[in-house]
Amino acid sequence: MDNSLPPADELVLVDRELAQLDARRSQLLARRAWLIRVLHAPVASVALPPRPPVADSTPRSAQNVLLTLGGTLLTIAAIAFTLVSWGSMGIGGRAAVLSAVTAAALVAPVALLRRSLVSTAEAVAALGMVLMVLDAYALHRVALPATDGLGYAAVAAAVLAAAWTAYGSALSRLRVPLPVAVVAGQLPLPLGVLAAGGGSTAFAWAALVTAAADGAVVLWARPASVRITAVTGAVALGGWALLTGGLLSLTSPWDGAPLLLAGAAVTLYLAWRRPALAVAASAVAGLAAVTAVGGLLRAAVPADWAVPGYVLCGLATASVWWLRAGTAGTTSASAPASGAATRSGGSTADTAGARLPAGVRLGLGCAGAATTALGVVCALPPVAAGLLGPLARTTEVWSGEHAERALTSYPGTAVLVLAVAAAVLAALPRLWARCAALALAWALLTALPVSLGLPFAATLALQLLTSAAALWIAVRPGPATRGLRTTGAPGERSGTSGTEPGPGAPTPPVTAPSAAPSGPSAAGPSAAPAGGPGAPRPGWAPVRPRTQAPVIAPGTVLGWSAYAGGLASAVSAVALALDVRAATFLALGVVLGLCSAVAVLGVDARRVVSACGAVLAATGLVFAMAAAGGFEDHWTALALLLVPAATAALGTRAPRPVALAIEITGGAVGLLALGIAASRPAFLALALALGGVIAAATAVRPERRRFAAWTAAALFLAATWVRLAVWEVTTPEAYTLPVTVPALVVGFLRRRRDPEASSWTAYGPGLAATLLPSLFAAWTDPEWVRPLVLGVAALVVTLLGARFRLQALLVLGGTVLALDGLHELAPYVVQAVGALPRWLPPALAGLLLLAVGATYEQRLRDARRLRDRVARMR
């Protein structure tokens, strides 16, 4: 190595050599890793024994496939023989061939079963049953060609069903004959009715009788395949019969009612005897009975009373659910319970309830509830018209004209349906029923004006009363929770637990009590079971206490249900009141009072929502007063600022969530006021200043100080800028200095309080707000005053930054000073360059580059030292 080099050059050489050594080391390490992988590969890999091939199928499945294919081919051959080759043989030959083959196919399974060849016997038996069908077809073609095809098919299906039933019963190990016999049994009655020329009603009766027979098979047959086949047939034919009865109940109720009632009786008996099918079957039975009786009532009453008739039938069916639950045993088992209930004073309904299985009661209750719900849905159009009709405005505001009603010919019995359903649900001691009753009562009051055709004044009064009643229940739901049954389920508690605490008190969570452990584990985890110390019984384990999540109090659920209806009615009432000036003031005043009352007396989020609603109602009143007084838009905007001023004043006394909500809503109203005042800049400046005053007054409060202070500063600054624009002031410093001075003062106070704060945070925004816009203006200003003043100011800032070691002042001031000086020297530079020869600028540039290159290392070290010094500043 040459040691005669200068230190800088020698350092460059050493760095280059070290870089080459690092690169070579990386290459050698990569080569070493590859060699290790190559050397250790045979050792790391362990030869695994070959896995045996996985069989694609089991012997059993292969046997079934072969037997199925064989039986299918034999069946095809038999069909081809019967249809194609039959004519080439005489009557004796035909009979002998078919009889012999059929008998052989039916007898062969006996021998096969003795040898335990069950699958082969199944295949041969299936072939024999197919041959029996071909025998019946051949018999019709040869011996009875003049017989009606449908009638012969019905008789043949009955004979084959009986024969296959006997055959399957004799050979009980065969699984195919009995389900096939059930399938054949579906055909005789429907085909017989079609052969006799019966209509759709007769066919439905035949299908129902066949479905009843299937039900009997379901009840008394033992093989599962037979029951599944019978259930499928019963569902298909019974469903067809019930659908036919339902259609007949609309056109000919007296023809459809017997069919529906008979189907309901059959289905209900099946539900009674089969608990697994109890819920679904009894629900179908209930719907059929309701359709039958409702159809008869519909034929006997006027058209407007059809829906109430169905609803009454549905309620009567649903009432079965509320009968006293008892044992669902046999008649003999329930008779003593019935007698005991009668002797102890039990009612007849309780006795009936003891005899009804729970599944049957549930299915009937669901059917009745579904019918009632459908009737309530049919009664909802007047509710929608009464609630949403005022929102679809077709007349001018305060014109005194009222829009035509959307529904003019809807049955007036809709309100009766709502009233009956609400009364029934209110009598049930369940939380869901009480909530539904509240909703239906609100719907009834909303639909009354539409159904009864009430005038405008009565409609508005009823809507306001509905809103007041609903909001009162939302605040005091205690009476609505009386009588609720304590079931331990979430949301279902007694009436006393549903009472909500007063304003400001927290709502305690209601937890469901966990079940007390019984048996040997009741003594706790440390208690050992009987059988000797230290010898726990098999399967015994200590019971850990179960923790349940808190549930919602009934009063809260009912309160929110009523609250939603009250708000909806209030909005609809305000929309309706816009037809008349006095009505508008009345509705807005009432809504303001109601929302204010709920905000004061309510709990949880209802207080917050009601407080926001009160602010919006007050805004509407201000708008209405301005419109009534004929105010122009800019005066209306100034009047709207009363709303945020009032919310800022109320925020000092309201609880924190309510105060924040009303202040945010008031701020939104203030933005609306600024948008309205934007058409008049002078008034916009005044509105901004007033908004700044409101924000400054809010900043006095500690919890709002930071945000409100910044908001006030922004509003005051915006007001200043708008006023300057109105005065046609174009000097940028007039806009930037009002920002710079307060920002620098705030930064100075911040640095006094926190000496470690960065100068960019304290002084950077304030200085940039004036220096940068002034610099842009100076570059386009032909005069010399602004560049001179800006240069002096930038020089002062730079010197202060150097004196107090403040990075922001030094960088901003120095940058602005350099750019300002460059602007001043630019004309002279351009003039000098124009006077020089054209070859001189490139030559000077080349010399400069050579000088910089020669002293590159030194300049680089100087730049680094300058960077470090600046970085050490605050």
Tab-separated table of N, CA and C in Angstrom, residues 399-475:
chain	number	residue	atom	x	y	z
A	399	SER	N	-99.722	27.051	2.329
A	399	SER	CA	-100.710	27.439	1.315
A	399	SER	C	-102.141	27.287	1.818
A	400	GLY	N	-102.334	26.575	2.915
A	400	GLY	CA	-103.677	26.324	3.416
A	400	GLY	C	-104.384	25.188	2.716
A	401	GLU	N	-103.775	24.637	1.674
A	401	GLU	CA	-104.356	23.513	0.950
A	401	GLU	C	-103.737	22.215	1.462
A	402	HIS	N	-104.566	21.190	1.433
A	402	HIS	CA	-104.131	19.887	1.944
A	402	HIS	C	-104.084	18.884	0.799
A	403	ALA	N	-103.039	18.062	0.812
A	403	ALA	CA	-102.892	17.054	-0.232
A	403	ALA	C	-103.972	15.990	-0.090
A	404	GLU	N	-104.353	15.404	-1.218
A	404	GLU	CA	-105.343	14.338	-1.192
A	404	GLU	C	-104.749	13.094	-0.545
A	405	ARG	N	-105.612	12.343	0.109
A	405	ARG	CA	-105.150	11.145	0.802
A	405	ARG	C	-104.769	10.068	-0.213
A	406	ALA	N	-103.711	9.327	0.141
A	406	ALA	CA	-103.249	8.277	-0.766
A	406	ALA	C	-104.228	7.113	-0.806
A	407	LEU	N	-104.869	6.800	0.313
A	407	LEU	CA	-105.844	5.706	0.371
A	407	LEU	C	-107.216	6.294	0.642
A	408	THR	N	-108.124	6.050	-0.268
A	408	THR	CA	-109.480	6.572	-0.113
A	408	THR	C	-110.533	5.478	-0.006
A	409	SER	N	-110.200	4.253	-0.432
A	409	SER	CA	-111.209	3.183	-0.446
A	409	SER	C	-110.743	1.945	0.311
A	410	TYR	N	-109.787	2.107	1.225
A	410	TYR	CA	-109.313	0.936	1.963
A	410	TYR	C	-110.338	0.586	3.043
A	411	PRO	N	-110.532	-0.723	3.314
A	411	PRO	CA	-111.551	-1.100	4.320
A	411	PRO	C	-111.272	-0.453	5.672
A	412	GLY	N	-112.329	0.042	6.270
A	412	GLY	CA	-112.194	0.658	7.591
A	412	GLY	C	-112.005	-0.342	8.708
A	413	THR	N	-112.190	-1.645	8.402
A	413	THR	CA	-112.002	-2.661	9.441
A	413	THR	C	-110.535	-2.924	9.747
A	414	ALA	N	-109.618	-2.245	9.019
A	414	ALA	CA	-108.196	-2.449	9.309
A	414	ALA	C	-107.864	-2.030	10.736
A	415	VAL	N	-108.461	-0.944	11.192
A	415	VAL	CA	-108.186	-0.497	12.558
A	415	VAL	C	-108.741	-1.486	13.574
A	416	LEU	N	-109.840	-2.173	13.210
A	416	LEU	CA	-110.378	-3.187	14.112
A	416	LEU	C	-109.399	-4.353	14.261
A	417	VAL	N	-108.778	-4.740	13.157
A	417	VAL	CA	-107.787	-5.812	13.222
A	417	VAL	C	-106.626	-5.407	14.135
A	418	LEU	N	-106.147	-4.185	13.956
A	418	LEU	CA	-105.042	-3.718	14.795
A	418	LEU	C	-105.452	-3.657	16.265
A	419	ALA	N	-106.673	-3.204	16.532
A	419	ALA	CA	-107.131	-3.088	17.915
A	419	ALA	C	-107.247	-4.460	18.578
A	420	VAL	N	-107.828	-5.427	17.871
A	420	VAL	CA	-107.989	-6.761	18.452
A	420	VAL	C	-106.630	-7.413	18.700
A	421	ALA	N	-105.739	-7.306	17.719
A	421	ALA	CA	-104.417	-7.909	17.902
A	421	ALA	C	-103.666	-7.245	19.057
A	422	ALA	N	-103.766	-5.924	19.171
A	422	ALA	CA	-103.090	-5.234	20.260
A	422	ALA	C	-103.657	-5.645	21.615
A	423	ALA	N	-104.971	-5.771	21.702
A	423	ALA	CA	-105.586	-6.162	22.972
A	423	ALA	C	-105.174	-7.569	23.384
A	424	VAL	N	-105.136	-8.483	22.417
A	424	VAL	CA	-104.763	-9.859	22.746
A	424	VAL	C	-103.308	-9.929	23.194
A	425	LEU	N	-102.428	-9.246	22.482
A	425	LEU	CA	-101.011	-9.283	22.838
A	425	LEU	C	-100.750	-8.594	24.179
A	426	ALA	N	-101.506	-7.548	24.474
A	426	ALA	CA	-101.313	-6.866	25.751
A	426	ALA	C	-101.676	-7.746	26.938
A	427	ALA	N	-102.544	-8.722	26.713
A	427	ALA	CA	-102.948	-9.601	27.804
A	427	ALA	C	-101.946	-10.711	28.073
A	428	LEU	N	-100.968	-10.892	27.187
A	428	LEU	CA	-99.992	-11.971	27.376
A	428	LEU	C	-98.849	-11.473	28.248
A	429	PRO	N	-98.463	-12.223	29.257
A	429	PRO	CA	-97.380	-11.785	30.161
A	429	PRO	C	-95.998	-12.110	29.610
A	430	ARG	N	-95.721	-11.638	28.417
A	430	ARG	CA	-94.420	-11.852	27.795
A	430	ARG	C	-93.893	-10.520	27.270
A	431	LEU	N	-92.581	-10.359	27.312
A	431	LEU	CA	-91.998	-9.093	26.887
A	431	LEU	C	-92.208	-8.855	25.394
A	432	TRP	N	-91.995	-9.890	24.575
A	432	TRP	CA	-92.163	-9.703	23.139
A	432	TRP	C	-93.600	-9.341	22.806
A	433	ALA	N	-94.549	-9.954	23.525
A	433	ALA	CA	-95.952	-9.637	23.271
A	433	ALA	C	-96.276	-8.206	23.688
A	434	ARG	N	-95.699	-7.754	24.789
A	434	ARG	CA	-95.962	-6.383	25.231
A	434	ARG	C	-95.364	-5.373	24.239
A	435	CYS	N	-94.181	-5.666	23.724
A	435	CYS	CA	-93.590	-4.768	22.707
A	435	CYS	C	-94.443	-4.737	21.445
A	436	ALA	N	-94.915	-5.911	21.024
A	436	ALA	CA	-95.770	-5.955	19.835
A	436	ALA	C	-97.090	-5.223	20.084
A	437	ALA	N	-97.622	-5.327	21.300
A	437	ALA	CA	-98.855	-4.605	21.612
A	437	ALA	C	-98.652	-3.101	21.550
A	438	LEU	N	-97.516	-2.627	22.066
A	438	LEU	CA	-97.219	-1.195	21.971
A	438	LEU	C	-97.120	-0.747	20.512
A	439	ALA	N	-96.428	-1.547	19.697
A	439	ALA	CA	-96.291	-1.186	18.283
A	439	ALA	C	-97.646	-1.171	17.579
A	440	LEU	N	-98.505	-2.130	17.885
A	440	LEU	CA	-99.821	-2.174	17.237
A	440	LEU	C	-100.719	-1.045	17.732
A	441	ALA	N	-100.600	-0.694	19.006
A	441	ALA	CA	-101.386	0.445	19.498
A	441	ALA	C	-100.966	1.743	18.800
A	442	TRP	N	-99.663	1.920	18.633
A	442	TRP	CA	-99.188	3.091	17.889
A	442	TRP	C	-99.662	3.055	16.435
A	443	ALA	N	-99.618	1.881	15.815
A	443	ALA	CA	-100.092	1.748	14.433
A	443	ALA	C	-101.590	2.046	14.336
A	444	LEU	N	-102.353	1.632	15.344
A	444	LEU	CA	-103.785	1.918	15.345
A	444	LEU	C	-104.052	3.411	15.375
A	445	LEU	N	-103.372	4.132	16.257
A	445	LEU	CA	-103.571	5.574	16.338
A	445	LEU	C	-103.094	6.288	15.070
A	446	THR	N	-102.076	5.749	14.424
A	446	THR	CA	-101.595	6.360	13.190
A	446	THR	C	-102.551	6.114	12.032
A	447	ALA	N	-103.189	4.955	12.023
A	447	ALA	CA	-104.092	4.613	10.918
A	447	ALA	C	-105.483	5.192	11.075
A	448	LEU	N	-105.863	5.604	12.276
A	448	LEU	CA	-107.226	6.104	12.485
A	448	LEU	C	-107.597	7.272	11.570
A	449	PRO	N	-106.769	8.307	11.405
A	449	PRO	CA	-107.167	9.406	10.522
A	449	PRO	C	-107.425	8.971	9.085
A	450	VAL	N	-106.644	8.006	8.596
A	450	VAL	CA	-106.841	7.545	7.222
A	450	VAL	C	-108.093	6.690	7.116
A	451	SER	N	-108.285	5.781	8.055
A	451	SER	CA	-109.430	4.875	7.983
A	451	SER	C	-110.745	5.597	8.227
A	452	LEU	N	-110.757	6.570	9.129
A	452	LEU	CA	-111.987	7.277	9.458
A	452	LEU	C	-112.157	8.565	8.662
A	453	GLY	N	-111.158	8.951	7.879
A	453	GLY	CA	-111.263	10.176	7.088
A	453	GLY	C	-111.371	11.427	7.944
A	454	LEU	N	-110.555	11.530	8.993
A	454	LEU	CA	-110.629	12.681	9.896
A	454	LEU	C	-110.136	13.952	9.208
A	455	PRO	N	-110.617	15.123	9.605
A	455	PRO	CA	-110.147	16.382	9.015
A	455	PRO	C	-108.714	16.710	9.440
A	456	PHE	N	-108.198	17.796	8.876
A	456	PHE	CA	-106.796	18.169	9.108
A	456	PHE	C	-106.519	18.442	10.575
A	457	ALA	N	-107.335	19.210	11.227
A	457	ALA	CA	-107.083	19.577	12.625
A	457	ALA	C	-107.107	18.349	13.527
A	458	ALA	N	-108.092	17.477	13.317
A	458	ALA	CA	-108.181	16.276	14.151
A	458	ALA	C	-107.004	15.343	13.890
A	459	THR	N	-106.584	15.242	12.641
A	459	THR	CA	-105.439	14.390	12.312
A	459	THR	C	-104.176	14.899	12.989
A	460	LEU	N	-103.937	16.214	12.921
A	460	LEU	CA	-102.740	16.773	13.551
A	460	LEU	C	-102.781	16.593	15.061
A	461	ALA	N	-103.947	16.841	15.655
A	461	ALA	CA	-104.055	16.669	17.110
A	461	ALA	C	-103.822	15.218	17.518
A	462	LEU	N	-104.363	14.276	16.743
A	462	LEU	CA	-104.181	12.866	17.079
A	462	LEU	C	-102.721	12.448	16.937
A	463	GLN	N	-102.031	12.954	15.916
A	463	GLN	CA	-100.618	12.615	15.763
A	463	GLN	C	-99.777	13.175	16.906
A	464	LEU	N	-100.068	14.398	17.305
A	464	LEU	CA	-99.316	14.974	18.427
A	464	LEU	C	-99.603	14.231	19.725
A	465	LEU	N	-100.867	13.840	19.932
A	465	LEU	CA	-101.193	13.069	21.130
A	465	LEU	C	-100.523	11.696	21.101
A	466	THR	N	-100.484	11.094	19.919
A	466	THR	CA	-99.806	9.803	19.799
A	466	THR	C	-98.326	9.932	20.135
A	467	SER	N	-97.697	10.986	19.618
A	467	SER	CA	-96.285	11.205	19.932
A	467	SER	C	-96.080	11.447	21.420
A	468	ALA	N	-96.961	12.247	22.036
A	468	ALA	CA	-96.824	12.532	23.464
A	468	ALA	C	-96.994	11.262	24.298
A	469	ALA	N	-97.989	10.438	23.948
A	469	ALA	CA	-98.204	9.206	24.713
A	469	ALA	C	-97.028	8.245	24.573
A	470	ALA	N	-96.522	8.104	23.347
A	470	ALA	CA	-95.393	7.194	23.139
A	470	ALA	C	-94.146	7.667	23.871
A	471	LEU	N	-93.884	8.965	23.830
A	471	LEU	CA	-92.696	9.478	24.526
A	471	LEU	C	-92.863	9.405	26.042
A	472	TRP	N	-94.090	9.532	26.532
A	472	TRP	CA	-94.312	9.360	27.968
A	472	TRP	C	-94.009	7.926	28.389
A	473	ILE	N	-94.435	6.957	27.576
A	473	ILE	CA	-94.114	5.559	27.894
A	473	ILE	C	-92.606	5.328	27.790
A	474	ALA	N	-91.958	6.013	26.852
A	474	ALA	CA	-90.511	5.863	26.724
A	474	ALA	C	-89.787	6.361	27.969
A	475	VAL	N	-90.336	7.397	28.625
A	475	VAL	CA	-89.705	7.948	29.825
A	475	VAL	C	-90.105	7.155	31.062
